[in-house]
mmCIF file of C-alpha atoms in Angstrom:
data_model
loop_
_atom_site.group_PDB
_atom_site.id
_atom_site.type_symbol
_atom_site.label_atom_id
_atom_site.label_comp_id
_atom_site.label_asym_id
_atom_site.label_seq_id
_atom_site.Cartn_x
_atom_site.Cartn_y
_atom_site.Cartn_z
ATOM 1 C CA MET A 1 186.437 92.530 102.399
ATOM 2 C CA ALA A 2 188.295 94.699 99.926
ATOM 3 C CA ALA A 3 185.448 96.440 98.079
ATOM 4 C CA SER A 4 182.699 96.073 100.649
ATOM 5 C CA ARG A 5 179.917 98.655 100.431
ATOM 6 C CA THR A 6 178.639 97.960 103.945
ATOM 7 C CA ARG A 7 179.335 100.763 106.429
ATOM 8 C CA GLY A 8 178.950 100.946 110.177
ATOM 9 C CA GLN A 9 178.611 97.181 110.737
ATOM 10 C CA PRO A 10 182.161 96.069 111.687
ATOM 11 C CA ALA A 11 181.197 92.863 113.511
ATOM 12 C CA ALA A 12 178.816 91.691 110.795
ATOM 13 C CA THR A 13 181.299 92.571 108.041
ATOM 14 C CA ALA A 14 184.062 90.675 109.845
ATOM 15 C CA ALA A 15 181.833 87.613 110.192
ATOM 16 C CA VAL A 16 181.015 87.632 106.466
ATOM 17 C CA ALA A 17 184.699 88.145 105.590
ATOM 18 C CA SER A 18 185.467 85.043 107.654
ATOM 19 C CA PHE A 19 182.900 83.095 105.631
ATOM 20 C CA VAL A 20 184.578 84.236 102.414
ATOM 21 C CA ALA A 21 188.010 83.164 103.651
ATOM 22 C CA ASN A 22 187.001 79.853 105.243
ATOM 23 C CA GLY A 23 183.990 78.775 103.226
ATOM 24 C CA PRO A 24 180.446 80.110 103.547
ATOM 25 C CA PRO A 25 177.609 78.277 105.320
ATOM 26 C CA HIS A 26 175.001 76.726 103.068
ATOM 27 C CA ALA A 27 172.392 79.044 104.589
ATOM 28 C CA LEU A 28 172.875 82.390 106.334
ATOM 29 C CA LEU A 29 170.379 84.564 108.200
ATOM 30 C CA LEU A 30 171.160 88.299 108.344
ATOM 31 C CA ALA A 31 168.894 89.732 111.029
ATOM 32 C CA GLY A 32 168.400 93.274 112.256
ATOM 33 C CA PRO A 33 166.214 96.379 112.033
ATOM 34 C CA ALA A 34 164.881 97.581 108.706
ATOM 35 C CA SER A 35 167.212 99.532 106.402
ATOM 36 C CA VAL A 36 170.439 99.002 108.372
ATOM 37 C CA GLY A 37 172.321 97.336 105.504
ATOM 38 C CA LYS A 38 171.310 93.659 105.483
ATOM 39 C CA THR A 39 170.744 93.499 101.728
ATOM 40 C CA THR A 40 173.917 95.498 101.098
ATOM 41 C CA LEU A 41 175.901 93.027 103.202
ATOM 42 C CA ALA A 42 174.231 90.111 101.413
ATOM 43 C CA LEU A 43 175.291 91.609 98.077
ATOM 44 C CA ASP A 44 178.824 92.081 99.441
ATOM 45 C CA LEU A 45 178.886 88.377 100.262
ATOM 46 C CA ALA A 46 177.503 87.515 96.812
ATOM 47 C CA SER A 47 180.162 89.688 95.158
ATOM 48 C CA ALA A 48 182.887 88.007 97.181
ATOM 49 C CA LEU A 49 181.672 84.488 96.368
ATOM 50 C CA LEU A 50 181.283 85.291 92.668
ATOM 51 C CA CYS A 51 184.464 87.376 92.456
ATOM 52 C CA GLY A 52 187.267 86.294 90.120
ATOM 53 C CA ALA A 53 190.147 87.436 92.370
ATOM 54 C CA ASP A 54 192.527 84.584 93.280
ATOM 55 C CA ASP A 55 193.171 85.661 96.869
ATOM 56 C CA PRO A 56 190.088 85.539 99.138
ATOM 57 C CA VAL A 57 191.496 88.499 101.049
ATOM 58 C CA HIS A 58 190.946 90.645 97.953
ATOM 59 C CA ARG A 59 187.334 89.562 97.408
ATOM 60 C CA PRO A 60 185.199 91.265 96.388
ATOM 61 C CA CYS A 61 187.630 93.197 94.241
ATOM 62 C CA GLY A 62 184.916 95.372 92.732
ATOM 63 C CA THR A 63 186.503 95.396 89.276
ATOM 64 C CA CYS A 64 186.310 91.862 87.833
ATOM 65 C CA ARG A 65 183.521 90.616 85.577
ATOM 66 C CA GLY A 66 181.734 88.861 88.431
ATOM 67 C CA CYS A 67 181.782 91.904 90.719
ATOM 68 C CA ARG A 68 180.602 94.180 87.924
ATOM 69 C CA MET A 69 177.684 91.890 87.060
ATOM 70 C CA VAL A 70 176.593 91.686 90.703
ATOM 71 C CA ALA A 71 176.771 95.482 90.966
ATOM 72 C CA SER A 72 174.673 95.907 87.827
ATOM 73 C CA GLY A 73 172.145 93.319 88.986
ATOM 74 C CA ASN A 74 172.522 90.933 86.050
ATOM 75 C CA HIS A 75 174.766 88.116 87.307
ATOM 76 C CA PRO A 76 173.168 84.854 86.120
ATOM 77 C CA ASP A 77 174.282 82.984 89.242
ATOM 78 C CA LEU A 78 172.779 85.485 91.666
ATOM 79 C CA HIS A 79 169.101 84.912 92.418
ATOM 80 C CA ARG A 80 167.021 87.426 94.368
ATOM 81 C CA LEU A 81 163.530 87.160 95.813
ATOM 82 C CA ALA A 82 161.526 89.943 97.449
ATOM 83 C CA PRO A 83 157.908 90.301 98.608
ATOM 84 C CA ASP A 84 155.482 91.126 95.852
ATOM 85 C CA GLY A 85 151.794 91.194 95.047
ATOM 86 C CA PRO A 86 148.821 92.626 96.946
ATOM 87 C CA GLY A 87 149.591 90.639 100.099
ATOM 88 C CA GLY A 88 153.219 91.723 100.220
ATOM 89 C CA GLN A 89 154.531 88.174 100.596
ATOM 90 C CA ILE A 90 156.988 85.759 99.039
ATOM 91 C CA ARG A 91 154.727 82.921 97.893
ATOM 92 C CA ILE A 92 155.324 79.206 97.364
ATOM 93 C CA GLY A 93 154.453 79.107 93.651
ATOM 94 C CA ASP A 94 152.809 76.547 91.418
ATOM 95 C CA PRO A 95 154.139 72.989 91.943
ATOM 96 C CA VAL A 96 154.395 72.241 88.208
ATOM 97 C CA ASP A 97 155.209 75.582 86.585
ATOM 98 C CA PRO A 98 156.210 77.999 89.371
ATOM 99 C CA GLU A 99 155.882 81.700 88.684
ATOM 100 C CA PRO A 100 159.003 83.891 88.750
ATOM 101 C CA GLY A 101 159.588 85.393 92.166
ATOM 102 C CA THR A 102 158.256 82.396 94.098
ATOM 103 C CA VAL A 103 160.119 79.944 96.322
ATOM 104 C CA ARG A 104 159.537 76.975 94.018
ATOM 105 C CA TRP A 105 160.832 79.054 91.099
ATOM 106 C CA LEU A 106 163.986 79.748 93.128
ATOM 107 C CA ILE A 107 164.446 76.098 94.082
ATOM 108 C CA LYS A 108 164.077 75.090 90.441
ATOM 109 C CA GLY A 109 166.680 77.662 89.374
ATOM 110 C CA LEU A 110 169.184 76.599 92.029
ATOM 111 C CA ALA A 111 169.018 73.012 90.778
ATOM 112 C CA LEU A 112 170.612 74.098 87.474
ATOM 113 C CA LEU A 113 174.351 74.250 86.875
ATOM 114 C CA PRO A 114 176.025 77.651 87.358
ATOM 115 C CA MET A 115 176.342 79.666 84.160
ATOM 116 C CA GLU A 116 179.627 81.341 85.089
ATOM 117 C CA GLY A 117 181.240 78.159 86.382
ATOM 118 C CA GLY A 118 181.537 79.140 90.043
ATOM 119 C CA ALA A 119 179.350 79.570 93.094
ATOM 120 C CA ARG A 120 175.659 80.434 93.148
ATOM 121 C CA VAL A 121 173.994 82.748 95.639
ATOM 122 C CA ALA A 122 170.334 83.295 96.478
ATOM 123 C CA ILE A 123 169.243 86.367 98.444
ATOM 124 C CA LEU A 124 165.759 86.420 99.968
ATOM 125 C CA GLU A 125 164.967 89.999 101.000
ATOM 126 C CA HIS A 126 162.476 90.539 103.810
ATOM 127 C CA ALA A 127 162.449 86.820 104.500
ATOM 128 C CA ASP A 128 159.981 87.381 107.352
ATOM 129 C CA HIS A 129 157.431 87.979 104.559
ATOM 130 C CA ILE A 130 157.802 84.437 103.206
ATOM 131 C CA ASN A 131 154.444 82.835 103.931
ATOM 132 C CA GLU A 132 154.374 79.617 105.927
ATOM 133 C CA PRO A 133 153.791 77.164 103.051
ATOM 134 C CA ALA A 134 156.698 78.771 101.180
ATOM 135 C CA GLN A 135 158.958 78.502 104.239
ATOM 136 C CA GLU A 136 158.100 74.823 104.554
ATOM 137 C CA ALA A 137 158.895 74.301 100.871
ATOM 138 C CA LEU A 138 162.270 75.990 101.401
ATOM 139 C CA LEU A 139 163.286 73.793 104.336
ATOM 140 C CA LYS A 140 164.844 70.898 102.423
ATOM 141 C CA THR A 141 166.835 73.233 100.184
ATOM 142 C CA LEU A 142 168.116 75.103 103.252
ATOM 143 C CA GLU A 143 169.190 71.827 104.831
ATOM 144 C CA GLU A 144 170.698 70.228 101.716
ATOM 145 C CA PRO A 145 171.243 72.876 99.030
ATOM 146 C CA PRO A 146 172.856 71.943 95.719
ATOM 147 C CA ALA A 147 176.648 71.997 95.688
ATOM 148 C CA GLY A 148 178.157 75.460 95.633
ATOM 149 C CA VAL A 149 174.929 77.234 96.620
ATOM 150 C CA THR A 150 174.691 79.772 99.453
ATOM 151 C CA ILE A 151 171.234 80.977 100.482
ATOM 152 C CA VAL A 152 171.051 84.287 102.366
ATOM 153 C CA LEU A 153 167.887 85.300 104.213
ATOM 154 C CA CYS A 154 167.563 88.974 105.211
ATOM 155 C CA SER A 155 165.004 89.526 107.955
ATOM 156 C CA ASP A 156 163.762 92.539 109.891
ATOM 157 C CA ASP A 157 161.845 90.277 112.300
ATOM 158 C CA GLU A 158 163.367 86.825 112.562
ATOM 159 C CA GLU A 159 160.680 85.689 115.013
ATOM 160 C CA ARG A 160 158.295 85.504 112.062
ATOM 161 C CA LEU A 161 160.423 82.770 110.526
ATOM 162 C CA LEU A 162 159.681 79.164 111.395
ATOM 163 C CA THR A 163 161.949 77.768 114.088
ATOM 164 C CA THR A 164 162.951 75.015 111.673
ATOM 165 C CA VAL A 165 164.038 77.637 109.124
ATOM 166 C CA ARG A 166 166.100 79.585 111.654
ATOM 167 C CA SER A 167 167.765 76.421 112.960
ATOM 168 C CA ARG A 168 169.111 75.600 109.502
ATOM 169 C CA CYS A 169 170.896 78.942 109.100
ATOM 170 C CA ALA A 170 174.065 80.454 110.472
ATOM 171 C CA ARG A 171 173.109 83.812 111.959
ATOM 172 C CA VAL A 172 174.710 87.261 111.793
ATOM 173 C CA ARG A 173 173.097 90.176 113.606
ATOM 174 C CA LEU A 174 173.220 93.778 112.364
ATOM 175 C CA GLY A 175 172.407 96.781 114.514
ATOM 176 C CA THR A 176 171.682 100.416 113.839
ATOM 177 C CA VAL A 177 174.457 102.540 112.350
ATOM 178 C CA ALA A 178 176.140 105.541 113.962
ATOM 179 C CA THR A 179 175.028 108.963 112.775
ATOM 180 C CA ARG A 180 178.522 109.866 111.562
ATOM 181 C CA ASP A 181 178.702 106.714 109.445
ATOM 182 C CA ILE A 182 175.362 107.544 107.840
ATOM 183 C CA GLU A 183 176.579 111.054 107.079
ATOM 184 C CA GLY A 184 179.626 109.478 105.452
ATOM 185 C CA ILE A 185 177.463 107.196 103.303
ATOM 186 C CA LEU A 186 175.430 110.155 102.054
ATOM 187 C CA ALA A 187 178.630 112.085 101.338
ATOM 188 C CA ASP A 188 180.201 109.150 99.471
ATOM 189 C CA LEU A 189 177.089 108.824 97.316
ATOM 190 C CA GLU A 190 177.056 112.611 96.777
ATOM 191 C CA LEU A 191 173.413 112.755 97.808
ATOM 192 C CA ALA A 192 173.503 115.603 100.311
ATOM 193 C CA ASP A 193 175.625 118.508 101.524
ATOM 194 C CA PRO A 194 176.962 118.208 105.094
ATOM 195 C CA PRO A 195 174.098 120.064 106.880
ATOM 196 C CA THR A 196 171.452 118.089 105.004
ATOM 197 C CA ALA A 197 173.320 114.834 105.576
ATOM 198 C CA ALA A 198 173.472 115.567 109.307
ATOM 199 C CA ARG A 199 169.724 116.196 109.435
ATOM 200 C CA LEU A 200 168.800 113.134 107.380
ATOM 201 C CA ALA A 201 171.095 110.937 109.460
ATOM 202 C CA ARG A 202 169.221 111.995 112.597
ATOM 203 C CA LEU A 203 165.829 111.492 110.969
ATOM 204 C CA ALA A 204 166.866 108.005 109.856
ATOM 205 C CA ASP A 205 167.622 106.948 113.440
ATOM 206 C CA GLY A 206 170.477 104.585 112.652
ATOM 207 C CA ARG A 207 169.101 103.262 109.331
ATOM 208 C CA PRO A 208 171.320 104.262 106.411
ATOM 209 C CA GLY A 209 168.917 102.814 103.832
ATOM 210 C CA LEU A 210 166.221 105.183 105.052
ATOM 211 C CA ALA A 211 168.611 108.153 105.033
ATOM 212 C CA VAL A 212 169.543 107.391 101.419
ATOM 213 C CA ALA A 213 165.855 107.109 100.502
ATOM 214 C CA TYR A 214 165.072 110.457 102.125
ATOM 215 C CA ALA A 215 167.980 112.025 100.235
ATOM 216 C CA ARG A 216 166.631 110.630 96.965
ATOM 217 C CA ALA A 217 163.050 111.623 97.773
ATOM 218 C CA PRO A 218 163.144 115.178 99.170
ATOM 219 C CA GLU A 219 159.363 115.357 98.773
ATOM 220 C CA ALA A 220 159.105 112.732 101.513
ATOM 221 C CA VAL A 221 161.230 114.917 103.804
ATOM 222 C CA ALA A 222 158.916 117.864 103.134
ATOM 223 C CA ILE A 223 155.834 115.738 103.835
ATOM 224 C CA ARG A 224 157.426 114.495 107.027
ATOM 225 C CA GLY A 225 157.772 118.061 108.249
ATOM 226 C CA GLU A 226 154.162 118.827 107.304
ATOM 227 C CA VAL A 227 152.899 115.757 109.150
ATOM 228 C CA ALA A 228 154.946 116.557 112.257
ATOM 229 C CA ARG A 229 153.574 120.120 112.352
ATOM 230 C CA THR A 230 150.016 118.875 111.862
ATOM 231 C CA LEU A 231 150.446 116.515 114.809
ATOM 232 C CA LEU A 232 151.664 119.401 116.951
ATOM 233 C CA ASP A 233 148.673 121.510 115.858
ATOM 234 C CA LEU A 234 146.304 118.684 116.792
ATOM 235 C CA LEU A 235 147.420 118.891 120.419
ATOM 236 C CA GLY A 236 145.081 121.883 120.691
ATOM 237 C CA ALA A 237 142.263 120.536 118.483
ATOM 238 C CA GLY A 238 138.920 118.978 119.379
ATOM 239 C CA ARG A 239 137.644 115.508 118.507
ATOM 240 C CA ALA A 240 135.937 116.367 115.235
ATOM 241 C CA ALA A 241 138.945 118.283 113.906
ATOM 242 C CA ARG A 242 141.210 115.395 114.882
ATOM 243 C CA LEU A 243 139.086 112.825 113.053
ATOM 244 C CA ARG A 244 138.966 114.988 109.937
ATOM 245 C CA ALA A 245 142.726 115.448 110.093
ATOM 246 C CA ALA A 246 143.298 111.694 110.407
ATOM 247 C CA ARG A 247 142.308 111.146 106.768
ATOM 248 C CA ASP A 248 144.598 113.884 105.537
ATOM 249 C CA LEU A 249 147.448 112.489 107.622
ATOM 250 C CA LEU A 250 146.988 109.065 106.059
ATOM 251 C CA GLY A 251 146.883 110.621 102.602
ATOM 252 C CA ARG A 252 150.136 112.469 103.177
ATOM 253 C CA ALA A 253 151.645 109.343 104.713
ATOM 254 C CA GLU A 254 150.833 107.355 101.606
ATOM 255 C CA ALA A 255 152.436 110.005 99.408
ATOM 256 C CA ALA A 256 155.610 109.861 101.495
ATOM 257 C CA SER A 257 155.719 106.067 101.696
ATOM 258 C CA VAL A 258 155.254 105.723 97.924
ATOM 259 C CA ALA A 259 158.089 108.185 97.317
ATOM 260 C CA LEU A 260 160.342 106.338 99.771
ATOM 261 C CA ALA A 261 159.478 102.935 98.301
ATOM 262 C CA ASP A 262 160.406 104.209 94.842
ATOM 263 C CA ALA A 263 163.657 105.669 96.203
ATOM 264 C CA MET A 264 164.459 102.414 98.001
ATOM 265 C CA GLY A 265 163.809 100.312 94.930
ATOM 266 C CA ASP A 266 167.389 100.708 93.740
ATOM 267 C CA GLN A 267 168.740 99.634 97.132
ATOM 268 C CA GLY A 268 166.762 96.438 97.481
ATOM 269 C CA VAL A 269 165.579 97.721 100.844
ATOM 270 C CA ALA A 270 162.054 98.491 102.016
ATOM 271 C CA GLN A 271 161.028 100.503 105.015
ATOM 272 C CA ALA A 272 157.716 99.317 106.306
ATOM 273 C CA ALA A 273 156.023 97.197 103.705
ATOM 274 C CA PRO A 274 156.856 95.857 100.240
ATOM 275 C CA ARG A 275 155.981 97.655 97.055
ATOM 276 C CA THR A 276 152.932 96.433 95.219
ATOM 277 C CA LYS A 277 153.482 94.375 92.074
ATOM 278 C CA GLY A 278 153.642 96.403 88.911
ATOM 279 C CA ARG A 279 154.345 99.698 90.643
ATOM 280 C CA GLY A 280 157.489 101.299 89.297
ATOM 281 C CA ARG A 281 158.974 104.739 89.644
ATOM 282 C CA GLY A 282 156.461 107.308 88.474
ATOM 283 C CA ALA A 283 153.554 104.833 88.399
ATOM 284 C CA ARG A 284 151.529 107.209 90.538
ATOM 285 C CA SER A 285 152.011 110.775 91.682
ATOM 286 C CA ALA A 286 153.458 110.967 95.186
ATOM 287 C CA ALA A 287 150.746 113.479 95.990
ATOM 288 C CA ALA A 288 147.879 111.063 95.275
ATOM 289 C CA PRO A 289 145.389 110.913 98.155
ATOM 290 C CA LEU A 290 144.689 107.835 100.202
ATOM 291 C CA GLU A 291 141.097 106.818 99.528
ATOM 292 C CA ALA A 292 140.582 104.909 102.710
ATOM 293 C CA GLY A 293 136.977 103.872 102.266
ATOM 294 C CA LEU A 294 136.155 104.399 105.931
ATOM 295 C CA THR A 295 133.631 106.960 107.139
ATOM 296 C CA PRO A 296 134.992 108.623 110.291
ATOM 297 C CA PRO A 297 132.651 108.441 113.274
ATOM 298 C CA THR A 298 130.506 111.380 114.237
ATOM 299 C CA ALA A 299 132.113 113.189 117.143
ATOM 300 C CA PRO A 300 131.061 116.143 119.238
ATOM 301 C CA ASP A 301 133.017 119.316 118.884
ATOM 302 C CA ASP A 302 134.335 121.214 121.878
ATOM 303 C CA SER A 303 131.001 122.964 122.395
ATOM 304 C CA GLY A 304 129.166 119.645 122.607
ATOM 305 C CA SER A 305 127.317 119.874 119.274
ATOM 306 C CA GLY A 306 127.488 116.979 116.836
ATOM 307 C CA VAL A 307 129.781 117.390 113.833
ATOM 308 C CA SER A 308 129.754 114.764 111.119
ATOM 309 C CA SER A 309 132.991 114.283 109.209
ATOM 310 C CA GLU A 310 132.915 114.015 105.439
ATOM 311 C CA THR A 311 132.400 110.612 103.900
ATOM 312 C CA VAL A 312 135.576 109.386 102.245
ATOM 313 C CA THR A 313 135.425 107.850 98.772
ATOM 314 C CA PRO A 314 134.769 104.106 99.265
ATOM 315 C CA THR A 315 137.600 102.988 96.964
ATOM 316 C CA ARG A 316 140.337 101.262 98.918
ATOM 317 C CA ARG A 317 144.005 101.080 98.137
ATOM 318 C CA PRO A 318 145.571 97.609 98.492
ATOM 319 C CA ALA A 319 145.958 96.562 102.116
ATOM 320 C CA ALA A 320 149.762 96.442 101.925
ATOM 321 C CA GLU A 321 149.900 100.080 100.758
ATOM 322 C CA ARG A 322 147.511 101.234 103.473
ATOM 323 C CA ARG A 323 149.486 99.435 106.179
ATOM 324 C CA ARG A 324 152.736 100.849 104.820
ATOM 325 C CA ALA A 325 151.326 104.377 104.955
ATOM 326 C CA ALA A 326 150.018 103.919 108.492
ATOM 327 C CA ALA A 327 153.329 102.409 109.615
ATOM 328 C CA TRP A 328 155.234 105.408 108.257
ATOM 329 C CA LEU A 329 152.797 107.799 109.958
ATOM 330 C CA ILE A 330 153.193 105.995 113.278
ATOM 331 C CA GLU A 331 156.977 106.174 112.942
ATOM 332 C CA VAL A 332 156.878 109.954 112.432
ATOM 333 C CA TRP A 333 154.360 110.225 115.283
ATOM 334 C CA ARG A 334 156.712 108.255 117.524
ATOM 335 C CA ASP A 335 159.545 110.672 116.774
ATOM 336 C CA VAL A 336 157.334 113.675 117.583
ATOM 337 C CA ALA A 337 156.113 112.109 120.836
ATOM 338 C CA ARG A 338 159.652 111.106 121.758
ATOM 339 C CA ASP A 339 160.945 114.641 121.176
ATOM 340 C CA LEU A 340 158.116 116.077 123.289
ATOM 341 C CA ALA A 341 158.960 113.632 126.074
ATOM 342 C CA VAL A 342 162.667 114.530 125.847
ATOM 343 C CA LEU A 343 161.938 118.250 125.955
ATOM 344 C CA ALA A 344 159.746 117.713 129.008
ATOM 345 C CA THR A 345 162.933 116.676 130.823
ATOM 346 C CA GLY A 346 164.740 119.840 129.717
ATOM 347 C CA GLU A 347 167.055 118.043 127.255
ATOM 348 C CA ARG A 348 167.340 119.597 123.791
ATOM 349 C CA ARG A 349 170.475 118.111 122.220
ATOM 350 C CA VAL A 350 169.064 114.719 121.256
ATOM 351 C CA ILE A 351 165.775 115.615 119.578
ATOM 352 C CA ARG A 352 165.235 113.924 116.228
ATOM 353 C CA ASP A 353 164.579 117.017 114.075
ATOM 354 C CA PRO A 354 166.267 120.223 115.270
ATOM 355 C CA GLY A 355 164.375 122.123 112.566
ATOM 356 C CA LEU A 356 161.222 121.735 114.658
ATOM 357 C CA LEU A 357 162.850 122.682 117.950
ATOM 358 C CA GLU A 358 160.922 125.913 118.564
ATOM 359 C CA GLU A 359 157.518 124.408 117.749
ATOM 360 C CA LEU A 360 158.278 121.298 119.791
ATOM 361 C CA ALA A 361 159.410 123.372 122.763
ATOM 362 C CA VAL A 362 156.198 125.435 122.737
ATOM 363 C CA ALA A 363 154.056 122.297 122.473
ATOM 364 C CA ALA A 364 155.988 120.501 125.218
ATOM 365 C CA GLY A 365 155.444 123.442 127.546
ATOM 366 C CA ARG A 366 151.680 123.060 127.141
ATOM 367 C CA LEU A 367 151.519 119.343 127.921
ATOM 368 C CA ALA A 368 151.449 117.508 131.208
ATOM 369 C CA PRO A 369 155.041 116.322 131.843
ATOM 370 C CA GLU A 370 154.254 112.624 131.425
ATOM 371 C CA ALA A 371 151.708 112.932 128.592
ATOM 372 C CA ALA A 372 153.997 112.336 125.600
ATOM 373 C CA ALA A 373 155.903 109.519 127.293
ATOM 374 C CA THR A 374 152.636 107.752 128.113
ATOM 375 C CA PHE A 375 151.428 108.098 124.526
ATOM 376 C CA LEU A 376 154.537 106.318 123.226
ATOM 377 C CA ALA A 377 153.163 103.056 124.621
ATOM 378 C CA ARG A 378 149.995 103.547 122.557
ATOM 379 C CA LEU A 379 152.083 103.960 119.433
ATOM 380 C CA SER A 380 153.903 100.699 120.131
ATOM 381 C CA ASN A 381 150.571 98.933 120.576
ATOM 382 C CA ALA A 382 149.306 100.407 117.315
ATOM 383 C CA SER A 383 152.356 99.064 115.465
ATOM 384 C CA GLU A 384 151.682 95.591 116.824
ATOM 385 C CA GLN A 385 148.027 95.866 115.818
ATOM 386 C CA LEU A 386 149.001 96.824 112.259
ATOM 387 C CA ASP A 387 151.155 93.709 112.115
ATOM 388 C CA ALA A 388 148.074 91.747 113.204
ATOM 389 C CA ASN A 389 146.082 93.222 110.260
ATOM 390 C CA VAL A 390 144.003 95.715 112.224
ATOM 391 C CA SER A 391 142.459 98.333 109.926
ATOM 392 C CA PRO A 392 145.017 101.131 109.415
ATOM 393 C CA GLU A 393 142.206 103.719 109.385
ATOM 394 C CA LEU A 394 140.805 102.466 112.672
ATOM 395 C CA ALA A 395 144.255 102.395 114.280
ATOM 396 C CA VAL A 396 144.896 106.015 113.281
ATOM 397 C CA ASP A 397 141.440 107.127 114.461
ATOM 398 C CA VAL A 398 142.116 105.628 117.889
ATOM 399 C CA LEU A 399 145.521 107.289 118.071
ATOM 400 C CA VAL A 400 144.357 110.723 116.969
ATOM 401 C CA LEU A 401 141.649 110.724 119.650
ATOM 402 C CA ALA A 402 144.125 109.573 122.314
ATOM 403 C CA TRP A 403 146.780 112.150 121.326
ATOM 404 C CA PRO A 404 147.329 114.357 124.417
ATOM 405 C CA ARG A 405 145.452 117.648 124.749
ATOM 406 C CA SER A 406 147.332 120.885 125.364
ATOM 407 C CA ARG A 407 146.717 122.639 128.644
ATOM 408 C CA VAL A 408 145.409 126.192 128.532
ATOM 409 C CA VAL A 409 148.276 128.573 129.146
ATOM 410 C CA ALA A 410 147.385 131.880 130.809
#
């Protein structure tokens, strides 16, 4: 595709270009990890289908009226849905007067004639967050959409979609993106100098959307470093200190995840959980604490005496925000544990954040060789538990107590 913005996904881009040349499917599922470019590719397809260029080979051209309106986000024949509200879902909507942003609202809009006289495209971001009643309502439209309509579902976890939904869609799979390609994206967008781009590309672990968000939210990068260092410090801490630190870690994680969500808002990509309705850029300071509303358990300190942690203010943030913060914290924790496990084997070239190399190397030397690798399984379990709506505070408490303990070095 001539003016495609998708980078590092040659197979997926070729498949979509074939759809443009030969006629798109009525429903398309773009599946792959978070922030690897699914929404960008969906917008490339929308631009191509709404492009005014005569030759399909030159679509999207990037310069015609249709391409410009798609790029600016105001094309009347492009419909977009994304998770919203406290539950972070795409809902079914009222049967008589459906609210904007719901599936029934989309279906009603697609039944109208196109305003620009051509195709119509609907993009459902994070389609795995469409609740089951809404998926069932979407089925008939997926199977028999109005003439000229293409519906694109972007999903980080396609297994959450109903089998009947998946069976009605053509499927294109996207994978993670090479580090060099991510560096190139950051350079093209003029978001980072080469050394910073190289670091952010490694931190993003193959997800260009996340690298762009980090570049746009340097405060999140700083918080990430603080959290990683705190986790390394906790290797030598006792139970009470760990439980006290858990609340601060969640608070910092929320600050980072809010900053990243705001930075990702312009991309149409989310990292771990959708933004809450009504929260725009600057709606809350990125440094706001997480008021978890959970009193940490009393735990003995290293000398055996009882130490009671402070009671946290009982006001809770919305569940979606708390899960998003915990998910981001677990991701950073996974990178730290992975780097410790890698260093235990003597390999240094592939660690995620070279800026922490010295501190990681010291910490790795004080751990049992298999300790970090074993802990990685706990992190995977915690991620699954978050998806199953386990309390984020409880999940972090369990992890912080299970975090390996440094050996005494003579």
